[in-house]
Short mmCIF file of C-alpha atoms in Angstrom, two decimals:
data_model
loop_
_atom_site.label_atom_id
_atom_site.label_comp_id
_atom_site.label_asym_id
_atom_site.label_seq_id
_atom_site.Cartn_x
_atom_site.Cartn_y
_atom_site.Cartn_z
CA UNK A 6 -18.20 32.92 32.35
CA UNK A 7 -18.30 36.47 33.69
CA UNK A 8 -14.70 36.26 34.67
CA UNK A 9 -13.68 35.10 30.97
CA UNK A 10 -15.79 38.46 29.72
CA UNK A 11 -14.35 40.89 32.33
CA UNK A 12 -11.00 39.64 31.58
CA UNK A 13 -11.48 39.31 27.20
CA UNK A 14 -13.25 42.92 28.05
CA UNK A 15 -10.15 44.60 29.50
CA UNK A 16 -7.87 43.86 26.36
CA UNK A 17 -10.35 44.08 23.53
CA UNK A 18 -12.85 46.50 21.82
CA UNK A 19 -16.26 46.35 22.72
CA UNK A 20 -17.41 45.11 18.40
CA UNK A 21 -14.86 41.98 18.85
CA UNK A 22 -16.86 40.72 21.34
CA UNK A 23 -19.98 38.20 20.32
CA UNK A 24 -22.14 36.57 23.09
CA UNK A 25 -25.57 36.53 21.85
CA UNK A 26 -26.21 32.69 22.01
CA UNK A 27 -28.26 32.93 18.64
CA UNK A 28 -25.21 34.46 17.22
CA UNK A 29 -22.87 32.38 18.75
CA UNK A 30 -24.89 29.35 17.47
CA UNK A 31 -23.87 30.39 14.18
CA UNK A 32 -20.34 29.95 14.80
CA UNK A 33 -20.51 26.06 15.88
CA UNK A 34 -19.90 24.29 13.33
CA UNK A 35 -18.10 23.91 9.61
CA UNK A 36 -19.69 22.17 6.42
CA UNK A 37 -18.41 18.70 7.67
CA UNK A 38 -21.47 16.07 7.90
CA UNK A 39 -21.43 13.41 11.16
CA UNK A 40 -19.14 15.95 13.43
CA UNK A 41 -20.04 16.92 16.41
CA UNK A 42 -19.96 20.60 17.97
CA UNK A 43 -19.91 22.46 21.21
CA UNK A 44 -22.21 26.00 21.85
CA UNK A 45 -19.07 28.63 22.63
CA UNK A 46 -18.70 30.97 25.41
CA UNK A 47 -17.54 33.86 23.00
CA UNK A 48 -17.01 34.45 19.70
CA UNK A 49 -13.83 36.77 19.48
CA UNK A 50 -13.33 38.56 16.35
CA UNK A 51 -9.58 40.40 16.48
CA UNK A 52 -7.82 42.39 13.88
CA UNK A 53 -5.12 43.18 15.83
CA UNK A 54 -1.92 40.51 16.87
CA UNK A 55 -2.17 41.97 19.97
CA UNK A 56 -5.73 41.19 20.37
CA UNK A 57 -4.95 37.84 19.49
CA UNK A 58 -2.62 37.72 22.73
CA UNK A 59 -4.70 38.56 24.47
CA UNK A 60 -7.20 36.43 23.83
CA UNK A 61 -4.72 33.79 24.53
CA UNK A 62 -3.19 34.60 27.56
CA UNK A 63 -6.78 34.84 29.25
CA UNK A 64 -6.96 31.40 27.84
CA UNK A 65 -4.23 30.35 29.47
CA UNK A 66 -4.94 32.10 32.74
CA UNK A 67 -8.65 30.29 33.35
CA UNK A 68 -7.89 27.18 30.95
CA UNK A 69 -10.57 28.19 28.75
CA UNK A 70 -10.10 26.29 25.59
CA UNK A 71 -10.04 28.27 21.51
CA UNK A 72 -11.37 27.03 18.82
CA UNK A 73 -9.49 29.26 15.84
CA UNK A 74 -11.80 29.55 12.44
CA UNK A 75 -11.57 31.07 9.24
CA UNK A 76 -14.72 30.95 6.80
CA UNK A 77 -15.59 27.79 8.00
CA UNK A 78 -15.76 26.11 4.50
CA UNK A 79 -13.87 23.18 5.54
CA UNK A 80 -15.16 19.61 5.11
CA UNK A 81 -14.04 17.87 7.95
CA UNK A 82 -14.96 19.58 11.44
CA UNK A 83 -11.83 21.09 12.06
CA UNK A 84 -13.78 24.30 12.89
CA UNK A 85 -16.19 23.09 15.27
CA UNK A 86 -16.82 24.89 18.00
CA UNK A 87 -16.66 23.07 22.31
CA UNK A 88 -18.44 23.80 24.57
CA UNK A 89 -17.84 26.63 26.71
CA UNK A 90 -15.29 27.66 24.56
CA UNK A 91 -12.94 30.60 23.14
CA UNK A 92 -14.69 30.41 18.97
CA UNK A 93 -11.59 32.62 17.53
CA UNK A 94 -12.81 34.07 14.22
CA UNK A 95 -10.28 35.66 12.33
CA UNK A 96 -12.22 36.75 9.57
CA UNK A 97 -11.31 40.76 10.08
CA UNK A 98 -7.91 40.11 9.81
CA UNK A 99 -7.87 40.37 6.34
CA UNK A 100 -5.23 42.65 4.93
CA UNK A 101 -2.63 41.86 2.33
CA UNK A 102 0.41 43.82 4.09
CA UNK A 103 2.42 43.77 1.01
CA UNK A 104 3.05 42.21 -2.35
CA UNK A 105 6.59 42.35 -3.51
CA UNK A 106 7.33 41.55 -7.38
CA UNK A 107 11.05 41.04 -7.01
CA UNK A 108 11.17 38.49 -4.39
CA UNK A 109 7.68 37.31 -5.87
CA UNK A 110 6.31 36.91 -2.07
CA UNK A 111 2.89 38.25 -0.53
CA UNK A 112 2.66 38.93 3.34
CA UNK A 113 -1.11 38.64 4.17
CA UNK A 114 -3.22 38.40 7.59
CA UNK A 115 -5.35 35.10 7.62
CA UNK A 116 -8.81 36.42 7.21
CA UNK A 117 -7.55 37.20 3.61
CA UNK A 118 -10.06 35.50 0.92
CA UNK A 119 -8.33 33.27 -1.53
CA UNK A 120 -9.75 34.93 -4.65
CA UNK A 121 -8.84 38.38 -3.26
CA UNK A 122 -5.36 37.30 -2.94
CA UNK A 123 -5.06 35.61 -5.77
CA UNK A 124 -6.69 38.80 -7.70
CA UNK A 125 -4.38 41.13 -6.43
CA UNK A 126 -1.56 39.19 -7.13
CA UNK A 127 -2.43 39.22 -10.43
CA UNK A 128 -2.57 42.64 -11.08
CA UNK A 129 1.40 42.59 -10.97
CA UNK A 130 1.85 39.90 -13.01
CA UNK A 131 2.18 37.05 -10.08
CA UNK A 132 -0.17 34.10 -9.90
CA UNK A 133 -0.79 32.25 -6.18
CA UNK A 134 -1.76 28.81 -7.64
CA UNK A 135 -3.47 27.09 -4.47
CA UNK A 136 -7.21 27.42 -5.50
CA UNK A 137 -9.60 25.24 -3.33
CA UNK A 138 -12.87 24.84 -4.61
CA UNK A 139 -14.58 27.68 -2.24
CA UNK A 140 -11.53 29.80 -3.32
CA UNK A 141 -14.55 32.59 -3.42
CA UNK A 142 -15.33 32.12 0.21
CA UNK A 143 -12.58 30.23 2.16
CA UNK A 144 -9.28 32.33 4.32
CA UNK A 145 -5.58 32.06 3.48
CA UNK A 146 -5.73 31.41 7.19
CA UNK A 147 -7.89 28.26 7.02
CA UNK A 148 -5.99 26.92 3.69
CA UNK A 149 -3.04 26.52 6.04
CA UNK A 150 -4.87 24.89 8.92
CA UNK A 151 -5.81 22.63 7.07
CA UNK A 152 -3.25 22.38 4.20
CA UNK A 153 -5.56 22.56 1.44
CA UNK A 154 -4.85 22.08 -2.13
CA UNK A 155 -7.08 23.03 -5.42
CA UNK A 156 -7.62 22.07 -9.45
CA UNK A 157 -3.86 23.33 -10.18
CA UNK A 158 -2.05 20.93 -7.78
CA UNK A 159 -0.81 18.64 -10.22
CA UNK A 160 1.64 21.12 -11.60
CA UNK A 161 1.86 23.59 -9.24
CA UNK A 162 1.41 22.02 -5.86
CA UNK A 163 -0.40 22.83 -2.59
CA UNK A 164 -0.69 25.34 -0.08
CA UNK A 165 2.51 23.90 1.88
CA UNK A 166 4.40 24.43 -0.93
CA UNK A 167 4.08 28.01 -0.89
CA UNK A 168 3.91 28.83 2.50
CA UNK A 169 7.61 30.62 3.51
CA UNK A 170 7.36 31.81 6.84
CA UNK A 171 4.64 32.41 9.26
CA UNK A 172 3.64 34.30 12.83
CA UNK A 173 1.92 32.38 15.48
CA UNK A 174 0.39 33.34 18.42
CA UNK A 175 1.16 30.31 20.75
CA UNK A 176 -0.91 28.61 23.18
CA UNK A 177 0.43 31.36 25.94
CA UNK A 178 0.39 34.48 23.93
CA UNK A 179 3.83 34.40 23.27
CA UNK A 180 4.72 35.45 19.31
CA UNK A 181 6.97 33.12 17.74
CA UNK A 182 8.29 33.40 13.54
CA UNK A 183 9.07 30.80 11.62
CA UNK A 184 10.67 30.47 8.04
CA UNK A 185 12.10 33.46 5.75
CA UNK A 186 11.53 35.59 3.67
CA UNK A 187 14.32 34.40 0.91
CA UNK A 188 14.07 31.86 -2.00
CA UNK A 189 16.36 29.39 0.10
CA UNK A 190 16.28 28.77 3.76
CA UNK A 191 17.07 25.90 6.09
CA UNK A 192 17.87 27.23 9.20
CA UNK A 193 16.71 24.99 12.26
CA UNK A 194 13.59 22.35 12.02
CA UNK A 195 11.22 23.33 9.70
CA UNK A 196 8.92 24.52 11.86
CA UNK A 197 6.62 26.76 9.16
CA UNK A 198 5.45 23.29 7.61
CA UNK A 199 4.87 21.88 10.67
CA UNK A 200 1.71 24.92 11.37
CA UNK A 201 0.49 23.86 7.95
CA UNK A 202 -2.04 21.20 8.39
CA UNK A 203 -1.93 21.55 12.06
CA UNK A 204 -5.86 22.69 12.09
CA UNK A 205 -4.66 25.27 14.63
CA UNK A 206 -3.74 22.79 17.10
CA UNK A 207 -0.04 24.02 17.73
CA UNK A 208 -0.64 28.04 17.48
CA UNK A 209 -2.86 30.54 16.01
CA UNK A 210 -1.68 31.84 12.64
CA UNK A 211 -1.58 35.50 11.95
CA UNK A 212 0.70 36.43 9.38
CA UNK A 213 1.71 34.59 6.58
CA UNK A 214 4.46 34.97 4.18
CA UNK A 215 3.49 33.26 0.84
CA UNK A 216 5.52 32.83 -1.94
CA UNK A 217 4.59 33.48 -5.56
CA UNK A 218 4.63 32.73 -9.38
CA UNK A 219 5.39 34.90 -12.83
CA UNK A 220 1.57 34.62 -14.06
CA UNK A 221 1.07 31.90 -16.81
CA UNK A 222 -0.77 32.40 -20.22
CA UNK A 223 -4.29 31.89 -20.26
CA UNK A 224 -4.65 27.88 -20.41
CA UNK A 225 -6.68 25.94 -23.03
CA UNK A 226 -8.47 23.09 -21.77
CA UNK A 227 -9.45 19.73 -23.45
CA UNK A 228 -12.72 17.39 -22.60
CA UNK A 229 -12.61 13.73 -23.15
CA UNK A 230 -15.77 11.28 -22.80
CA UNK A 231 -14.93 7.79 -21.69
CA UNK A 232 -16.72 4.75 -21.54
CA UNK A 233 -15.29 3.92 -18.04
CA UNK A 234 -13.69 5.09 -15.34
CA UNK A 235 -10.79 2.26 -15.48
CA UNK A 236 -10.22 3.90 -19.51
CA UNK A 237 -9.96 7.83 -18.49
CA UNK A 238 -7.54 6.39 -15.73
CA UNK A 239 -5.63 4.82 -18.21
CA UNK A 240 -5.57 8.08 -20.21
CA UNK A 241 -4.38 9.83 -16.82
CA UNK A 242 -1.73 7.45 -16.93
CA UNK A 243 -0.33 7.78 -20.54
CA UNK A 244 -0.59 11.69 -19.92
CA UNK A 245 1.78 11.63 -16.74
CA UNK A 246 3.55 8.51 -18.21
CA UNK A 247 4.61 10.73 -21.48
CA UNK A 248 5.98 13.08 -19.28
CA UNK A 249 3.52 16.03 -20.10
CA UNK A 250 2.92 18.92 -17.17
CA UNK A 251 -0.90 19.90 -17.44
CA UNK A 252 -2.08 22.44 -15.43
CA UNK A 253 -5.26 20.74 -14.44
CA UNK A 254 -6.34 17.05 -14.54
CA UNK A 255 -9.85 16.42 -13.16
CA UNK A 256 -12.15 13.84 -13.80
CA UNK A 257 -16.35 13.80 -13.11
CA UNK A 258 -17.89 10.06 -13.08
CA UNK A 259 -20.82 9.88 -14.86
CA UNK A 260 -22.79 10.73 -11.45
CA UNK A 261 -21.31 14.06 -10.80
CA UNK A 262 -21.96 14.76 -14.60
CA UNK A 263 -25.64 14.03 -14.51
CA UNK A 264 -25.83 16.25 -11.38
CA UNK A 265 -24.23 19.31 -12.81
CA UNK A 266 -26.29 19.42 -15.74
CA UNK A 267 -29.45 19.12 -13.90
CA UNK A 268 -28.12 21.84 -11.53
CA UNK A 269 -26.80 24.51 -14.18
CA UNK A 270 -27.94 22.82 -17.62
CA UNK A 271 -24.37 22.30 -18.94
CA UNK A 272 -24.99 20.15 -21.71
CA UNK A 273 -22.28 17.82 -20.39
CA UNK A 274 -22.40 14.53 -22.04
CA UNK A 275 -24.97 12.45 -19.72
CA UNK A 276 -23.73 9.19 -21.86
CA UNK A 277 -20.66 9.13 -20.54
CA UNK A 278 -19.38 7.42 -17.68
CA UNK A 279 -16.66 9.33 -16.97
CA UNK A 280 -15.68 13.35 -18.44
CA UNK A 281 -11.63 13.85 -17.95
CA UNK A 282 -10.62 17.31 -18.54
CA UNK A 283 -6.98 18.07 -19.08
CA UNK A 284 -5.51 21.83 -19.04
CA UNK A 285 -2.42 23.62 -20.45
CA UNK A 286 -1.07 26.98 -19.55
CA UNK A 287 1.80 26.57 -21.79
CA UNK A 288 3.33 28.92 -24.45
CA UNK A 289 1.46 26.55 -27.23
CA UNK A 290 -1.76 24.84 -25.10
CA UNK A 291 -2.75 23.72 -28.50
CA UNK A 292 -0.23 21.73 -29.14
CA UNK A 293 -0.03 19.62 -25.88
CA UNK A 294 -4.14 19.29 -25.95
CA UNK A 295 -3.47 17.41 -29.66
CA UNK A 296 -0.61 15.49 -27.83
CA UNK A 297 -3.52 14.71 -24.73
CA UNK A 298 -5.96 13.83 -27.54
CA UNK A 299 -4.51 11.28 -29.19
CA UNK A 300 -3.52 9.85 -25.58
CA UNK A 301 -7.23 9.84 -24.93
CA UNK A 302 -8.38 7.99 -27.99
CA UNK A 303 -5.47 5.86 -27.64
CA UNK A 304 -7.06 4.66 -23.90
CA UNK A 305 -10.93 4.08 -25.36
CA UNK A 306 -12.32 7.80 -25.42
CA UNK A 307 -15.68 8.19 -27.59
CA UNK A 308 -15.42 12.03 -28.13
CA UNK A 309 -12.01 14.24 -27.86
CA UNK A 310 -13.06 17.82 -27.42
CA UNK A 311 -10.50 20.39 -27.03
CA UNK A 312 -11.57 24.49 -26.26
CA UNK A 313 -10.63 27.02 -29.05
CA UNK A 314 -10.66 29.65 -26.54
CA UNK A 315 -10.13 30.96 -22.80
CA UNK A 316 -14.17 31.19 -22.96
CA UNK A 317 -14.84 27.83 -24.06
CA UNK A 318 -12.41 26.73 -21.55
CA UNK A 319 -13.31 28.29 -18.32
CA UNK A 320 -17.43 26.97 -19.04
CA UNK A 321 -15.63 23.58 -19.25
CA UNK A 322 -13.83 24.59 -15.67
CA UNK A 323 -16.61 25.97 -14.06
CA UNK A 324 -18.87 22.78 -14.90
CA UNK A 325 -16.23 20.54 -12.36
CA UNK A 326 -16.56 23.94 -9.91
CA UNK A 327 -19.77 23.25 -9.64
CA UNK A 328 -19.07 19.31 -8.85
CA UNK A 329 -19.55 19.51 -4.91
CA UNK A 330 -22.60 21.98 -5.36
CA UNK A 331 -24.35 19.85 -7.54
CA UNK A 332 -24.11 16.70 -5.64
CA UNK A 333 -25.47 18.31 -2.70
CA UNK A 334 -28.36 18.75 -4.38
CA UNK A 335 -29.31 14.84 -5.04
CA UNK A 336 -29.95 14.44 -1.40
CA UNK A 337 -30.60 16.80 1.88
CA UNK A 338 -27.26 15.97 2.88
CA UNK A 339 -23.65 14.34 2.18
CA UNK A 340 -20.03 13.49 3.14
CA UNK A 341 -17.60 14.17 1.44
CA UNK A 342 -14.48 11.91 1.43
CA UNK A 343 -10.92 13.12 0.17
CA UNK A 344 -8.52 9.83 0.12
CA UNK A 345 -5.86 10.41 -1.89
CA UNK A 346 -4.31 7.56 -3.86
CA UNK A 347 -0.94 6.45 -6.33
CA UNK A 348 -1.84 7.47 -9.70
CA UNK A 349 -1.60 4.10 -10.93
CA UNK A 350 -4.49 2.85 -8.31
CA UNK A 351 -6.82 5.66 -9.50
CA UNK A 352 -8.98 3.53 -11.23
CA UNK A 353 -9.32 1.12 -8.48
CA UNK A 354 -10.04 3.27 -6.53
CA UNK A 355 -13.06 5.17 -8.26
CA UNK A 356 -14.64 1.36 -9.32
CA UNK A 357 -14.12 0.91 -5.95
CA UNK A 358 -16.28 3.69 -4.68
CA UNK A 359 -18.74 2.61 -7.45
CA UNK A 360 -19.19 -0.79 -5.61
CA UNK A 361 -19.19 0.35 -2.22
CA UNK A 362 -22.07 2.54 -3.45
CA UNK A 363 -23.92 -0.24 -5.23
CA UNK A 364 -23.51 -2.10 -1.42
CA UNK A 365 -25.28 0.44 0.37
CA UNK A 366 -27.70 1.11 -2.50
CA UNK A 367 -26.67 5.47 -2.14
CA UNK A 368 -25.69 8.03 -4.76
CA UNK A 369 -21.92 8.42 -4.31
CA UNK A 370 -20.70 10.65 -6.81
CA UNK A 371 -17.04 11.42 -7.70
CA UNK A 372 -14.95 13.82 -9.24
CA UNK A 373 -10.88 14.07 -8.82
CA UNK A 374 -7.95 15.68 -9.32
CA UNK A 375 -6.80 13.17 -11.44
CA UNK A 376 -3.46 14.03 -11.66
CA UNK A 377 -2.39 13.83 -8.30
CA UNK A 378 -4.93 11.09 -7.67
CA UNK A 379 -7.01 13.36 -5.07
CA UNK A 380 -10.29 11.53 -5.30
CA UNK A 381 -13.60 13.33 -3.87
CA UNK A 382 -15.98 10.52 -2.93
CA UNK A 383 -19.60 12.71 -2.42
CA UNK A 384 -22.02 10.01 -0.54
CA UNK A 385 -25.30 11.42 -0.67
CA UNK A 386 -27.82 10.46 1.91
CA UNK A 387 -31.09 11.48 3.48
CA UNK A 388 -30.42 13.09 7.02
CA UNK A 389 -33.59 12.66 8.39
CA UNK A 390 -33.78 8.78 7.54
CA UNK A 391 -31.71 6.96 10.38
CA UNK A 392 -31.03 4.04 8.14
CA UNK A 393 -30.00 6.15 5.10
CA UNK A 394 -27.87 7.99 7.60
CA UNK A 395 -26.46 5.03 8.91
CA UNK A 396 -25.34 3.48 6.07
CA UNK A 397 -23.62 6.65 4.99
CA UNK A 398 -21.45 7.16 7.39
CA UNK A 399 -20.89 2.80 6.72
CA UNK A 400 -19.75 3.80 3.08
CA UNK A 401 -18.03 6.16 4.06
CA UNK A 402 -15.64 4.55 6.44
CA UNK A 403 -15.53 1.79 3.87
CA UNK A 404 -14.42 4.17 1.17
CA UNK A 405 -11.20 5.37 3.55
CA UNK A 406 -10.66 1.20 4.12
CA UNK A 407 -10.41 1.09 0.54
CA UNK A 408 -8.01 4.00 0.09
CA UNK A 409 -5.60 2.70 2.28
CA UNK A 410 -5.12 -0.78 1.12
CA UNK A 411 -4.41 0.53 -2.47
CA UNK A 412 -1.35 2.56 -0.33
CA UNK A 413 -3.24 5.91 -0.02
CA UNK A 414 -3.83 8.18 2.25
CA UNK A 415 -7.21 9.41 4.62
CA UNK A 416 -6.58 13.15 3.69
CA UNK A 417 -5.49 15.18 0.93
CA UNK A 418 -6.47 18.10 1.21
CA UNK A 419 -9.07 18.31 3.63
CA UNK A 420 -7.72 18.03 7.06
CA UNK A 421 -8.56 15.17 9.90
CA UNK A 422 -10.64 17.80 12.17
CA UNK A 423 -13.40 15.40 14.10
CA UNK A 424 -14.17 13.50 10.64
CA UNK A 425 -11.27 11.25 10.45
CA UNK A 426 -9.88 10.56 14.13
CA UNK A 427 -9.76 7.15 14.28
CA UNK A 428 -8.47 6.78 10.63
CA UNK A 429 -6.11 8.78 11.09
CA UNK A 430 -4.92 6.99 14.20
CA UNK A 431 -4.88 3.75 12.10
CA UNK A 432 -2.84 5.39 9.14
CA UNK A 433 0.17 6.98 11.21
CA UNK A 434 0.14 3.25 14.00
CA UNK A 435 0.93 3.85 17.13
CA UNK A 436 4.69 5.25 17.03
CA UNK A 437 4.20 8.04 14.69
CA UNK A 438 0.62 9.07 16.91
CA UNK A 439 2.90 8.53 20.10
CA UNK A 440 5.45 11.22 18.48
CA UNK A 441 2.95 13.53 17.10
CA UNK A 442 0.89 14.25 20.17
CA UNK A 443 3.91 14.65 21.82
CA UNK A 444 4.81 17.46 19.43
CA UNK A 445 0.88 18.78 20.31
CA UNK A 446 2.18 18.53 23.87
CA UNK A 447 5.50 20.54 23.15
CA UNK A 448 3.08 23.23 21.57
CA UNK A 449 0.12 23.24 23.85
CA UNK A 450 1.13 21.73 27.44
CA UNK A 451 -2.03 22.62 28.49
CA UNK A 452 -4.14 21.61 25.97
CA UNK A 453 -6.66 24.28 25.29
CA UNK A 454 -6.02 24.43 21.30
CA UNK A 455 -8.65 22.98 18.99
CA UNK A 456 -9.21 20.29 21.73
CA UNK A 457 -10.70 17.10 20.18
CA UNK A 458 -9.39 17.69 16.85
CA UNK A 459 -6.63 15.42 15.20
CA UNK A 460 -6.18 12.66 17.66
#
């Protein structure tokens, strides 16, 4: 321990340095349920690449191993901290380095907050669609990690999509640069989307170049009340069946619903079993939410209610923000699951979860993005009662079972981290986890990055 100071000492200012145990407490752990963490060594805060060096190299040296975090908002213990280790915070790198209208690209550090990217962008008429949920609180940085998407993916993608080029700090120190700068590049293995997802397991991020869109119009958003989940999946269906491009297709079970309005008093409709809100940012929004409407009634809706205005339409937006927050009020405590599924299995899949719930007798809430078929089970659960607890984590598992026998997938958005190990050992079989830690390997001989995490 005092060699791993003296040496972090020598290369480092004396402020980037944390090793006040109570402190470093606070550093163990993201906002994942079930996941266990370490207590650190160090908590190293850098703003320099160099720093970052550094702090790997030392790593190397005395085999010490780094656990790299950004806000730590993530959902599946990607974050968490092992013992005796390196926590690498790199929250104080947060500059945007440049934002260039003509080749519509940003260059940021990866402490950068979402929003503040997103808001500066804006300000020359660009738009960076990714928006996770905590797009208030969560790093560029950590959005790659952990190749998170947000409400807009279903016409505009996720974070891999707009991720161009990238510098790493690898496992030794050594700086290595991947992808371009240019609209078109495919030089060598694709080595930039390989870092995205990799929950800092290959190389420590720290610049990013991220490509951008011409801002859209405001968008108009429509709410639909259903009296099942199977009939707003079938509206989901016609929608993407008729070949329409919304910018946002979420659904709330009735649940979710009941919890934001006792949360913020919404006056969301607590009769319905399931609210599906649709979103245009197109030239005439109007138009396609009439299109959407008839769609809905078509499938079984009982109310059709589109937004007159950009006001009307962002209360209606921030009611499924508040989603997560409001479930995690129901109980002290909860998981929450991310399978992603076909389109066309959405509704088995949310009936599903409905019945798996019913089985364990617990709240499971869920709200989606519909349109890509992104489903966020929420199993709510009483920490401090073993059973309860228990038969959480039972539901849980259950819920990923059920995800991939409808051809889905563990993970959409939120990573593997500690959460999802052994499920994601069961979704790739044993060839593809044979080929991907031997990538790890490639990166990371000696195995001091994010150790535990993944597989």
């Amino acid at each position: 321990m005092d060699d791993l100071l003296e040496r972090l000492r020598a290369g480092l200012p004396a402020e980037a340095l944390i090793t006040d145990p109570d402190v470093t407490a606070s550093y163990g752990r993201d906002m994942a349920s079930f996941c266990d963490a370490g207590s650190p060594a160090v908590v190293v805060l850098p703003r320099t690449v160099e720093q970052v060096q550094h702090v790997m190299r030392t790593a190397t040296a005395l085999r010490v191993p780094v656990v790299p975090q950004g806000a730590r908002t993530g959902l599946s213990g990607a974050a968490n901290a092992s013992d005796g280790c390196i926590v690498l915070s790199l929250t104080k790198m947060d500059r945007i380095l440049e934002i260039n209208p003509v080749d519509r690209i940003a260059v940021v550090e990866p402490g950068v907050v979402n929003a503040v990217l997103s808001r500066a962008v804006n300000e020359h008429g660009l738009y960076y669609p990714p928006d996770p949920s905590s797009w208030e609180m969560c790093t560029i940085g950590g959005n790659i990690g952990t190749a998170s998407g947000g409400l807009c993916c279903v016409k505009y993608g996720v974070t891999a999509e707009y991720v161009l080029g990238l510098t790493v700090v690898l496992a030794d120190g050594r700086l290595l640069t991947t992808g371009r700068r240019t609209a078109k590049g495919v030089a060598g293995y694709d080595l930039t989307r390989l870092f995205v997802g990799s929950e800092g397991s290959l190389g420590i991020v720290v610049e990013a170049v991220l490509a951008l869109k011409p801002q859209p119009p405001a968008q108009l958003v429509l709410a639909a009340e259903f009296p099942s989940a199977a009939s707003a999946c079938d509206a989901v269906c016609a929608i993407m069946e008729r070949g329409h491009t919304p910018s946002l297709l979420e659904i709330m079970d009735r649940t979710t619903v009941r919890a934001v309005n006792k949360l913020a008093n919404m006056g969301l409709p607590e009769t319905t079993e399931a609210l599906l809100l649709c979103a245009f940012d197109t030239p005439d929004p109007a138009a396609d939410l009439t299109a959407v409407a008839a769609l809905c009634e078509a499938a079984g809706a009982s109310e059709v209610v589109p937004a007159d205005t950009a006001a009307e339409s962002e209360l209606l937006l921030h009611a499924r923000r508040l989603s997560l927050t409001a479930l995690e009020t129901v109980k002290s405590a909860t998981m929450i699951d991310d399978v992603c599924v076909p389109r066309s299995k959405l509704g088995e899949m949310i009936d599903g979860t409905a019945a798996i719930a019913h089985k364990y007798d617990l709240t499971i809430g869920v709200c989606a993005h519909a349109g890509d078929g992104n489903t966020h089970p929420v199993v709510c659960f009483d920490h401090l009662d073993p059973d309860e607890s228990r038969r959480a984590r039972e539901s849980f598992d259950e819920i990923m079972a059920l995800g991939l026998e409808l051809g889905g997938t563990i993970t959409g958005e939120h990573g593997v981290g500690v959460l999802k190990k052994e499920w994601l050992a069961r979704e790739l079989g044993p060839v593809g986890l044979e080929l991907q830690r031997g990538i790890r390997r490639t990166f990371d001989p000696l195995g001091i990055l994010n150790p535990g995490k993944l597989f």
